Short mmCIF file of C-alpha atoms and ligand atoms in Angstrom, two decimals:
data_model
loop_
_atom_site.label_atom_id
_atom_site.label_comp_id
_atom_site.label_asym_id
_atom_site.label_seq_id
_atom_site.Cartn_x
_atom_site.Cartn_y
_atom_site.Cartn_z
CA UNK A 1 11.76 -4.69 7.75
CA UNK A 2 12.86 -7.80 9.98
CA UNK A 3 10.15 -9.35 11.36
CA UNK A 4 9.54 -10.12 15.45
CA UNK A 5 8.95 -13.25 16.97
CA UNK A 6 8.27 -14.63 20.64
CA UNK A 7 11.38 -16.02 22.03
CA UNK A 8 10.53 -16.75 25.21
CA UNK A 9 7.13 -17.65 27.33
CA UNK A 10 5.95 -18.06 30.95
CA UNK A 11 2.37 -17.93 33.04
CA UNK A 12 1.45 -18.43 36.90
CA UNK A 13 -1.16 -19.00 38.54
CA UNK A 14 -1.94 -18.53 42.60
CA UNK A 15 -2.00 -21.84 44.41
CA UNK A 16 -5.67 -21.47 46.07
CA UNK A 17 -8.05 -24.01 43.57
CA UNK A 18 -11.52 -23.16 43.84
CA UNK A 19 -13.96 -25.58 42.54
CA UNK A 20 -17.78 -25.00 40.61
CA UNK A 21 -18.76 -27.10 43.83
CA UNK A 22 -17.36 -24.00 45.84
CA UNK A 23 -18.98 -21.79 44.27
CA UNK A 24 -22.41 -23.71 44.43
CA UNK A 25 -22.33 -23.53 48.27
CA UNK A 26 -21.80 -19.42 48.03
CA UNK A 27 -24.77 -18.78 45.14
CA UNK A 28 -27.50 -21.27 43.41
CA UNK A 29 -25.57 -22.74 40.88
CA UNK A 30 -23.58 -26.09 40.05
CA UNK A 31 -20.93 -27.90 38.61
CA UNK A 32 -23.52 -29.73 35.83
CA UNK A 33 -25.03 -25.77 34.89
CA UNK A 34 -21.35 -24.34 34.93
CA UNK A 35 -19.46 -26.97 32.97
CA UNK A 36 -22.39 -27.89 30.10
CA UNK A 37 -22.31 -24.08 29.48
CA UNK A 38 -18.46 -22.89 29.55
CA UNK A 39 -16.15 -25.62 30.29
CA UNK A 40 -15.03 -24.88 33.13
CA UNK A 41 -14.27 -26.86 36.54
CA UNK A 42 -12.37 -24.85 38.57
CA UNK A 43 -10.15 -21.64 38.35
CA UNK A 44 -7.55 -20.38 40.66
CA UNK A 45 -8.09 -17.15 42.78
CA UNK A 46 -5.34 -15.53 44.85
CA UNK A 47 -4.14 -16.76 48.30
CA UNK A 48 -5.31 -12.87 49.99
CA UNK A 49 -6.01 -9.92 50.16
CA UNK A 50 -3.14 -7.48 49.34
CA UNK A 51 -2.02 -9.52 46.14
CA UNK A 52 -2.63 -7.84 42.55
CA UNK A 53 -2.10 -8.27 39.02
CA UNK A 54 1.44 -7.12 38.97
CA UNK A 55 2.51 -9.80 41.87
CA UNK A 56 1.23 -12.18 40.00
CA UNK A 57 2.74 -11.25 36.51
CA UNK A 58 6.91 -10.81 38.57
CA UNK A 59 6.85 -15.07 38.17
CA UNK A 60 5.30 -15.38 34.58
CA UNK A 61 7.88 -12.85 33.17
CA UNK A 62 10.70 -14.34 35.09
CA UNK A 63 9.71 -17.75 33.37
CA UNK A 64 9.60 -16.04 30.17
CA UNK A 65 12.47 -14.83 30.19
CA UNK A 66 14.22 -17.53 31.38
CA UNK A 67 12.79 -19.72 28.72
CA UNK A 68 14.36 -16.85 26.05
CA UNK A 69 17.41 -17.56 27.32
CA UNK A 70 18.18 -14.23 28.49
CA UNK A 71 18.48 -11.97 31.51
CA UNK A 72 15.97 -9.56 33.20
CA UNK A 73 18.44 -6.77 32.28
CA UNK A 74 18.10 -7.64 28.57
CA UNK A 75 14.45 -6.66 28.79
CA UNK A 76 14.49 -3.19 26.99
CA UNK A 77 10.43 -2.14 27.75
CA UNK A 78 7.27 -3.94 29.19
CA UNK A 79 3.71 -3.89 28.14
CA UNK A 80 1.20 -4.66 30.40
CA UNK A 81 -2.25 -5.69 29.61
CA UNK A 82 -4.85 -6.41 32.10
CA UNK A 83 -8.38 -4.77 33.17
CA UNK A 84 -7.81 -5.64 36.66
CA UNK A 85 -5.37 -2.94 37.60
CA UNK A 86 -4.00 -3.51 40.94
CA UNK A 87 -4.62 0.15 41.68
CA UNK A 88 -6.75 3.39 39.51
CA UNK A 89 -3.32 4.66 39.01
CA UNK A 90 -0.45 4.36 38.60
CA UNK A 91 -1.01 1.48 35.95
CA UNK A 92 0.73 -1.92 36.35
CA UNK A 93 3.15 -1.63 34.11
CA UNK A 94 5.04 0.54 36.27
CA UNK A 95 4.81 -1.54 39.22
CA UNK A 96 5.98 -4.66 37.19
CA UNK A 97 9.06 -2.60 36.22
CA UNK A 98 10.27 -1.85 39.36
CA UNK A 99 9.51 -5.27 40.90
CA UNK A 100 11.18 -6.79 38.14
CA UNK A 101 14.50 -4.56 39.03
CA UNK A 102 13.45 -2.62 35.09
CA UNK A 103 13.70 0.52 36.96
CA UNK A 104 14.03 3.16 34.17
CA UNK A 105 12.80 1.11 31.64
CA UNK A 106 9.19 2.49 29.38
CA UNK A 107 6.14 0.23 30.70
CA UNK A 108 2.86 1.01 29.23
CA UNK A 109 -0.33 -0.21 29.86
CA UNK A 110 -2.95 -2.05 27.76
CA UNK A 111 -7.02 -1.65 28.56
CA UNK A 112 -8.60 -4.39 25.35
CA UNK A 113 -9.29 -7.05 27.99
CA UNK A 114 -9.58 -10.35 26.66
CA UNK A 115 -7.85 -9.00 23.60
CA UNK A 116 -5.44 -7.06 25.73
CA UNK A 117 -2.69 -9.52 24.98
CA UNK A 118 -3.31 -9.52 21.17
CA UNK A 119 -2.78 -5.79 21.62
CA UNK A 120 0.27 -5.34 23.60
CA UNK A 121 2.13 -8.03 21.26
CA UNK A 122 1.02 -5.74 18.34
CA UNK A 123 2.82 -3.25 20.11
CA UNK A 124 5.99 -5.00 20.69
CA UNK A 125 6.00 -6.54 17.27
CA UNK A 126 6.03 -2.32 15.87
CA UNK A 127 8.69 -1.92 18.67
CA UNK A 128 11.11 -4.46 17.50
CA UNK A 129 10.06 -4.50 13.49
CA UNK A 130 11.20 -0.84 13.67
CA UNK A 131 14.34 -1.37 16.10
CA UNK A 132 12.95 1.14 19.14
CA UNK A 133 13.69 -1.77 21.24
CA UNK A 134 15.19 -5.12 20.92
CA UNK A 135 13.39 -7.27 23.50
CA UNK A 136 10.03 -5.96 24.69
CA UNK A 137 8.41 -8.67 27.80
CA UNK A 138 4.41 -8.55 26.89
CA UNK A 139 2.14 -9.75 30.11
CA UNK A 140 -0.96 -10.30 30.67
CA UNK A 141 -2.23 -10.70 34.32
CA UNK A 142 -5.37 -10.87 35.83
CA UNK A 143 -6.72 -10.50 39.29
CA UNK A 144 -10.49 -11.08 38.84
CA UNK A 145 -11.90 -13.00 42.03
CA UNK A 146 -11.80 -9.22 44.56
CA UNK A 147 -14.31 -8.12 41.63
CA UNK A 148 -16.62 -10.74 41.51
CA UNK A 149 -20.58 -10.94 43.05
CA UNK A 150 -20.43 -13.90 45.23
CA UNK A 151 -24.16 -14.66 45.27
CA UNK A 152 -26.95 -15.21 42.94
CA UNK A 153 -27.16 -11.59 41.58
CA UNK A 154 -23.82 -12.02 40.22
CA UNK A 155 -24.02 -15.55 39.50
CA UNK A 156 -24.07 -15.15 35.48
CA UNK A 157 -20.68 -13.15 35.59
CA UNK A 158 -18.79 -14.90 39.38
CA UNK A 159 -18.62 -18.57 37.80
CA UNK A 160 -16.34 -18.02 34.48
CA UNK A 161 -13.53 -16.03 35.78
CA UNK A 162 -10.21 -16.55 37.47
CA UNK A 163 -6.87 -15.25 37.95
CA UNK A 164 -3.28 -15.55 36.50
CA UNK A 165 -0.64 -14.05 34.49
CA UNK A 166 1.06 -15.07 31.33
CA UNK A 167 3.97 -13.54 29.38
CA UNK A 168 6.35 -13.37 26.65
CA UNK A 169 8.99 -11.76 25.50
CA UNK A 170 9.13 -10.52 21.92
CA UNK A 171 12.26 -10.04 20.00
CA UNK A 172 13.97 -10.44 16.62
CA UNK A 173 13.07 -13.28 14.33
CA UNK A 174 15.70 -15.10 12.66
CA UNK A 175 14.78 -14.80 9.34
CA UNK A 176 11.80 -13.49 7.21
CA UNK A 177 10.00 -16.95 6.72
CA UNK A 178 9.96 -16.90 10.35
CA UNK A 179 8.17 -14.52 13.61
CA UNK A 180 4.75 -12.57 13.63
CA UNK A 181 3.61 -13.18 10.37
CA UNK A 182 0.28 -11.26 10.34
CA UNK A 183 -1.80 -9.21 12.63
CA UNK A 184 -5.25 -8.18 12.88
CA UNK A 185 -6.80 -5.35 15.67
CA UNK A 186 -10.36 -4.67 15.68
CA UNK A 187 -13.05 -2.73 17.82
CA UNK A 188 -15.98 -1.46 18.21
CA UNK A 189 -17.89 0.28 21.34
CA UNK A 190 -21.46 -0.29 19.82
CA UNK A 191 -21.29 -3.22 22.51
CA UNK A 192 -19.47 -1.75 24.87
CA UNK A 193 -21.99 -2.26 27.83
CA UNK A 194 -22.96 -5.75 26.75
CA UNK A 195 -19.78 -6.30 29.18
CA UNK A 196 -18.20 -3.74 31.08
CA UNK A 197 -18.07 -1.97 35.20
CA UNK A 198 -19.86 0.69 35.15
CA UNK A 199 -17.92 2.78 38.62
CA UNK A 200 -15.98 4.01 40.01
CA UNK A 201 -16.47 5.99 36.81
CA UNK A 202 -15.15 9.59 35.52
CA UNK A 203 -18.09 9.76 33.58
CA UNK A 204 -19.80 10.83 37.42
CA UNK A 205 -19.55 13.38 40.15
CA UNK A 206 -18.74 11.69 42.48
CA UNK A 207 -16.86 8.67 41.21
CA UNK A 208 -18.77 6.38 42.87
CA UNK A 209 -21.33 6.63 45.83
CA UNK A 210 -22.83 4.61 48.68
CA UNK A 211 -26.06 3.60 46.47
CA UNK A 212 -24.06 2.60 43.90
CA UNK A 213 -22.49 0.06 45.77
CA UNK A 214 -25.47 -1.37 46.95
CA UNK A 215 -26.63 -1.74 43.98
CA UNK A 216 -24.33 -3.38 42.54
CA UNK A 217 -22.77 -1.04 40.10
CA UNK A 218 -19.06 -1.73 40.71
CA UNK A 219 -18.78 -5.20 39.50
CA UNK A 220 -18.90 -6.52 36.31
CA UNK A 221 -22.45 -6.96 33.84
CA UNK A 222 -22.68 -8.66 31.27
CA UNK A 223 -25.43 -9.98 28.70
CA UNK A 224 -24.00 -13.23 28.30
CA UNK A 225 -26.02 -13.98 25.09
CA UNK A 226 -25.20 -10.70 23.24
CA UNK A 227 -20.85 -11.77 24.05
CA UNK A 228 -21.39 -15.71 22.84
CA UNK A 229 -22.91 -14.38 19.57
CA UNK A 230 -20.46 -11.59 18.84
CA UNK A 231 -17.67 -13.92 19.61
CA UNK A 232 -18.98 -16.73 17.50
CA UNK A 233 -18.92 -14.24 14.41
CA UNK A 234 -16.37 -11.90 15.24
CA UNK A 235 -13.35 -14.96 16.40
CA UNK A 236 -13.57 -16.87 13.11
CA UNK A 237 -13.87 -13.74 11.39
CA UNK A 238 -10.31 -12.53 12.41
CA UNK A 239 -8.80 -15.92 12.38
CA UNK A 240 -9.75 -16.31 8.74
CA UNK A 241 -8.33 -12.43 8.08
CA UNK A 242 -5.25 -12.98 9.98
CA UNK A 243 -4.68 -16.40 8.21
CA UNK A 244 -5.10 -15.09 4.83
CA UNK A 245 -3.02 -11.65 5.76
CA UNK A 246 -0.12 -14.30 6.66
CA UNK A 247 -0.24 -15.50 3.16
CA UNK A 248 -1.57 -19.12 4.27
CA UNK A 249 -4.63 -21.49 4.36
CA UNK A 250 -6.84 -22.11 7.26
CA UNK A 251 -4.61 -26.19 6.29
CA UNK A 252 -1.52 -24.62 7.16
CA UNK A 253 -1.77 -23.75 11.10
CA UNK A 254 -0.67 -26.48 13.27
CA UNK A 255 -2.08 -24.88 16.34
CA UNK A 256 -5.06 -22.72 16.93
CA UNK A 257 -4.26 -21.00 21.05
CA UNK A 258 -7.47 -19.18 21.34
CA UNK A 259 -8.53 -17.32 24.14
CA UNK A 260 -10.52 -19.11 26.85
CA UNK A 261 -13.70 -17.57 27.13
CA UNK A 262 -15.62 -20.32 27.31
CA UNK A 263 -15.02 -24.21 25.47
CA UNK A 264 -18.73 -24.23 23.66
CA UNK A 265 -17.04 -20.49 21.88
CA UNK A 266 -13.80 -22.17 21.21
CA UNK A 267 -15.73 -25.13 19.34
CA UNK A 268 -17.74 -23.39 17.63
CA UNK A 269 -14.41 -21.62 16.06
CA UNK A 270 -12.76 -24.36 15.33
CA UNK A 271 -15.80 -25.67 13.73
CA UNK A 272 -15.86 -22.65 11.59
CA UNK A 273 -12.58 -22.70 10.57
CA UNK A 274 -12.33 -26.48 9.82
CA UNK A 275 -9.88 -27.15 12.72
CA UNK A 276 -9.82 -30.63 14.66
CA UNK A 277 -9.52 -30.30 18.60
CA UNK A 278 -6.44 -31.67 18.11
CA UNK A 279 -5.09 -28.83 16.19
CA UNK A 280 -6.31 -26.48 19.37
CA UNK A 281 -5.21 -25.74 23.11
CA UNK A 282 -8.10 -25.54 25.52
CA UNK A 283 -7.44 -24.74 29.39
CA UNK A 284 -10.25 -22.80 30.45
CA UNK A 285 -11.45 -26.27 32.47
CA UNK A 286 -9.01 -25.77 35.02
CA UNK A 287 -8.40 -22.17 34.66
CA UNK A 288 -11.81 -20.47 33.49
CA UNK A 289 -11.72 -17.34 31.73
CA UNK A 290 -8.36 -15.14 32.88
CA UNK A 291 -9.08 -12.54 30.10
CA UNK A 292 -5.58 -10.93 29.27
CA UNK A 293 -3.61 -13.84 29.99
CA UNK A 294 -5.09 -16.54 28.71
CA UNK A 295 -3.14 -16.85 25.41
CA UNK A 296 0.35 -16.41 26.50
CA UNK A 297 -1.09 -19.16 29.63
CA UNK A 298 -2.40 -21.44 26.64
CA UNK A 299 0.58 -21.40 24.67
CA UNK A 300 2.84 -21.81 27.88
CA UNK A 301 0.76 -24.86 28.42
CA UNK A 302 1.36 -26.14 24.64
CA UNK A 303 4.96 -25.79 24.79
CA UNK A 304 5.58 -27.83 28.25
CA UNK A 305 2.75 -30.57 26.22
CA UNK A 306 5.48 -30.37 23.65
CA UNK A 307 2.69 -29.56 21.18
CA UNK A 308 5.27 -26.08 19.76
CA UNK A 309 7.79 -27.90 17.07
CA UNK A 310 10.01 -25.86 15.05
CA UNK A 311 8.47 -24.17 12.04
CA UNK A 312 4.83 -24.52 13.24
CA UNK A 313 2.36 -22.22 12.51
CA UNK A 314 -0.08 -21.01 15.44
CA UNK A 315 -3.11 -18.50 15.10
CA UNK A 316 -4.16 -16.70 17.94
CA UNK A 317 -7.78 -15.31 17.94
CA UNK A 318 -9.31 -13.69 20.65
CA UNK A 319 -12.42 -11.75 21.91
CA UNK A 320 -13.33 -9.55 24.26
CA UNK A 321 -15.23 -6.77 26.45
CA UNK A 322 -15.12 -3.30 24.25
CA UNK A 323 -16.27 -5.05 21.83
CA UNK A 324 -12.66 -5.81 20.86
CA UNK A 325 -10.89 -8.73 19.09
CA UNK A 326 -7.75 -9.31 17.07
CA UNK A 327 -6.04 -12.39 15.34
CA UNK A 328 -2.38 -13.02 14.73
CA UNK A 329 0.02 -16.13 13.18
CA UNK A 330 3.14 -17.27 14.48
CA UNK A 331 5.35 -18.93 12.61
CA UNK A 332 8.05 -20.67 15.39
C1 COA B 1 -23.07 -16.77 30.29
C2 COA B 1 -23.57 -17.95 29.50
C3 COA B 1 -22.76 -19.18 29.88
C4 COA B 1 -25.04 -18.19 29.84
O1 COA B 1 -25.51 -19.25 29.09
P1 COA B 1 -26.94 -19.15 28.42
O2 COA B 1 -27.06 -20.36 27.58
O3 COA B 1 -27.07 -17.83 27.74
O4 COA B 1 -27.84 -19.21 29.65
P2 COA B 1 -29.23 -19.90 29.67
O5 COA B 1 -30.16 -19.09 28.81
O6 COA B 1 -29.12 -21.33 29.38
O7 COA B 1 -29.59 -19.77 31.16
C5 COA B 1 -29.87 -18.58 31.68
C6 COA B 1 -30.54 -18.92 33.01
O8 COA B 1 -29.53 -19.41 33.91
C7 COA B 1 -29.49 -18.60 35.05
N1 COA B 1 -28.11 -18.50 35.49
C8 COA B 1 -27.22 -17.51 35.24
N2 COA B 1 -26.05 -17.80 35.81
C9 COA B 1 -26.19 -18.97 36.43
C10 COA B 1 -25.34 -19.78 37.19
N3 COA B 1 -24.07 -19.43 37.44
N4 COA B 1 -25.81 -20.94 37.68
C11 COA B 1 -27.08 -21.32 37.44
N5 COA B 1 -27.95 -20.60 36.73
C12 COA B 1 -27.51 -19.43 36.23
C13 COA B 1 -30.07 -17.28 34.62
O9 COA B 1 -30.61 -16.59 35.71
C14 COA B 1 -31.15 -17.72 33.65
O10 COA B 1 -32.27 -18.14 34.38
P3 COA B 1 -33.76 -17.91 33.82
O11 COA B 1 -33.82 -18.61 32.52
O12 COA B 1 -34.61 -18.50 34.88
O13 COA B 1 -33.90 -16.43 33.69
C15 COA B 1 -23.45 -17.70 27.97
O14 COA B 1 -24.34 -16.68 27.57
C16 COA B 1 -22.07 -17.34 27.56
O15 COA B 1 -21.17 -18.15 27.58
N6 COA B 1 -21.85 -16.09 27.08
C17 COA B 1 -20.52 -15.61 26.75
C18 COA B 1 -19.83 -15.22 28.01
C19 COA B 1 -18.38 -14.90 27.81
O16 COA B 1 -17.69 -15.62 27.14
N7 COA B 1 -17.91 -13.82 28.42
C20 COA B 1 -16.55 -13.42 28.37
C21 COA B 1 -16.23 -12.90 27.03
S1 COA B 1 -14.56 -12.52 26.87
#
């Protein structure tokens, strides 16, 4: 079976910066608490109201497939991961369709959140591998900052995330040695409310109500030290699998583009796995944590670095709300 590989990449993020400063005159925090524990310095968050995941996904795929070298018209399907839906329903995959003139063309959506991306390239890889489509564009785009608890009682959660959309678009490798070399899915909903929005929730009758907002219930929880140590286990874990499954050693990967949760997770990975810093892409400083997109943002980033030479072999690990988290090498 021919193997896939990513021809093409793009990401964008919205052009209003918001610093840990900025956030320390809306809640009690500060830059010191916020970048000794994640990383991060500032993130981006969009411009206004009225702008959602899908907007800002229509310039990521463009870049990617511009850098592919091909046309929007050559894009057969899309797959769309995110857990920031602009809307309930209809997901975003539709909406990127149309507003990417794909009208007619399948879109499905992806709910694996910070391993949404992992996901949705699995996807396109068993797309192209078995010839249902030849070029499948795989987003991931995130708008966090309408969902986030500006003040202390959200505090924990409000300071890591940001928004922005990355993409690629998946197609035939040129030969065996090369493309998607291994991939690795995993789950498990044991954790599932260690991170997660409770409502507007089908689960209740109604959906959502007044006293539920007050309290809080419609943005995101999370028990910060339950995620760090599930991710510190769980992302070397898969790297390690999806190495191996690949049929190389943890020596052979040139790159390690692991999601950007949060820079004291990421080091402890590449501890793990025996990989110096400057074998690994880290963003989350100026980005913070943009769940689905961070990988195809992260590898966008390594590319324009010029840090992607021919016949290099990246891992991709990531890890994420569900509990969910995947691994996957690249072979360029
Ligand atoms: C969230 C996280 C940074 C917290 O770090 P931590 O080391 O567990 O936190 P600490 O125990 O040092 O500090 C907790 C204290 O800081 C306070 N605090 C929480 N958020 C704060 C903030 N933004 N600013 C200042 N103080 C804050 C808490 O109220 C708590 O105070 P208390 O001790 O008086 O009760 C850490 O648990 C983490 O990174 N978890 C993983 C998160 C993640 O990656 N999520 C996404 C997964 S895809």
């Amino acid at each position: 079976m021919l193997r896939s590989t990513i021809l093409g990449v793009g990401s964008y993020v919205p052009s209003r910066v918001v610093t840990n400063d900025d956030l320390a005159r809306m809640m009690t925090t500060s830059d010191e608490w916020i970048f000794q524990r994640s990383g991060i310095k500032e993130r981006r968050f969009i411009e206004h109201s009225g702008i959602g995941a899908s907007d800002l996904a229509v310039p990521a795929s463009k870049a990617a497939v511009e850098h592919a070298g091909l046309k929007m018209e050559d894009i057969d399907a899309v797959v769309f991961a995110t857990l920031s839906p602009d809307y309930e329903f209809p997901g975003p995959g539709c909406l990127l369709n149309h507003k990417l003139g794909l009208n007619g063309k399948p879109a499905i959506d992806v709910r694996n959140q910070c391993t949404g991306f992992l996901y949705g390239l699995s996807v396109a890889d068993a797309w192209v591998r078995t010839e249902l489509f030849k070029h499948v564009l795989v987003v991931g785009a995130e708008v966090h900052s309408t969902a986030l608890e500006f003040n202390d009682r959200g505090r924990d959660v409000a300071v890591l995330f940001g928004d922005g959309a990355g993409a690629v678009v998946v197609g035939r490798a040129k030969d065996d040695e090369h493309g998607l070399r291994s991939m690795c899915l995993h789950a498990d909903g044991a954790g599932a409310k260690d991170l997660w929005i409770e409502a507007p929730a089908s689960a209740y009758d109604p959906r959502i109500t007044h006293a539920m907002i007050d309290e809080g219930r419609h943005y995101p929880k999370m028990i910060g030290k339950n995620v760090f140590r599930w991710a510190i286990e769980k992302m070397p874990e898969v790297a390690i699998e999806a190495v191996q499954k690949a049929g190389l050693t943890m020596r052979d990967i040139d790159l390690l583009v692991p999601h950007q949760a949060n820079m004291r997770i990421n080091q402890m990975v590449a501890m793990r796995l025996e990989l110096p810093d400057e074998k690994v892409v880290h963003n989350i400083e100026k980005f913070g944590n943009t769940t689905a997109a961070t990988i195809p943002m992260a590898l966008d980033r390594a590319y324009k670095d010029g840090r992607v030479k021919p016949d290099n072999n990246i891992l991709f690990a990531a890890f994420g709300a569900g509990y969910t988290w995947a691994g996957a090498v690249l072979r360029v």
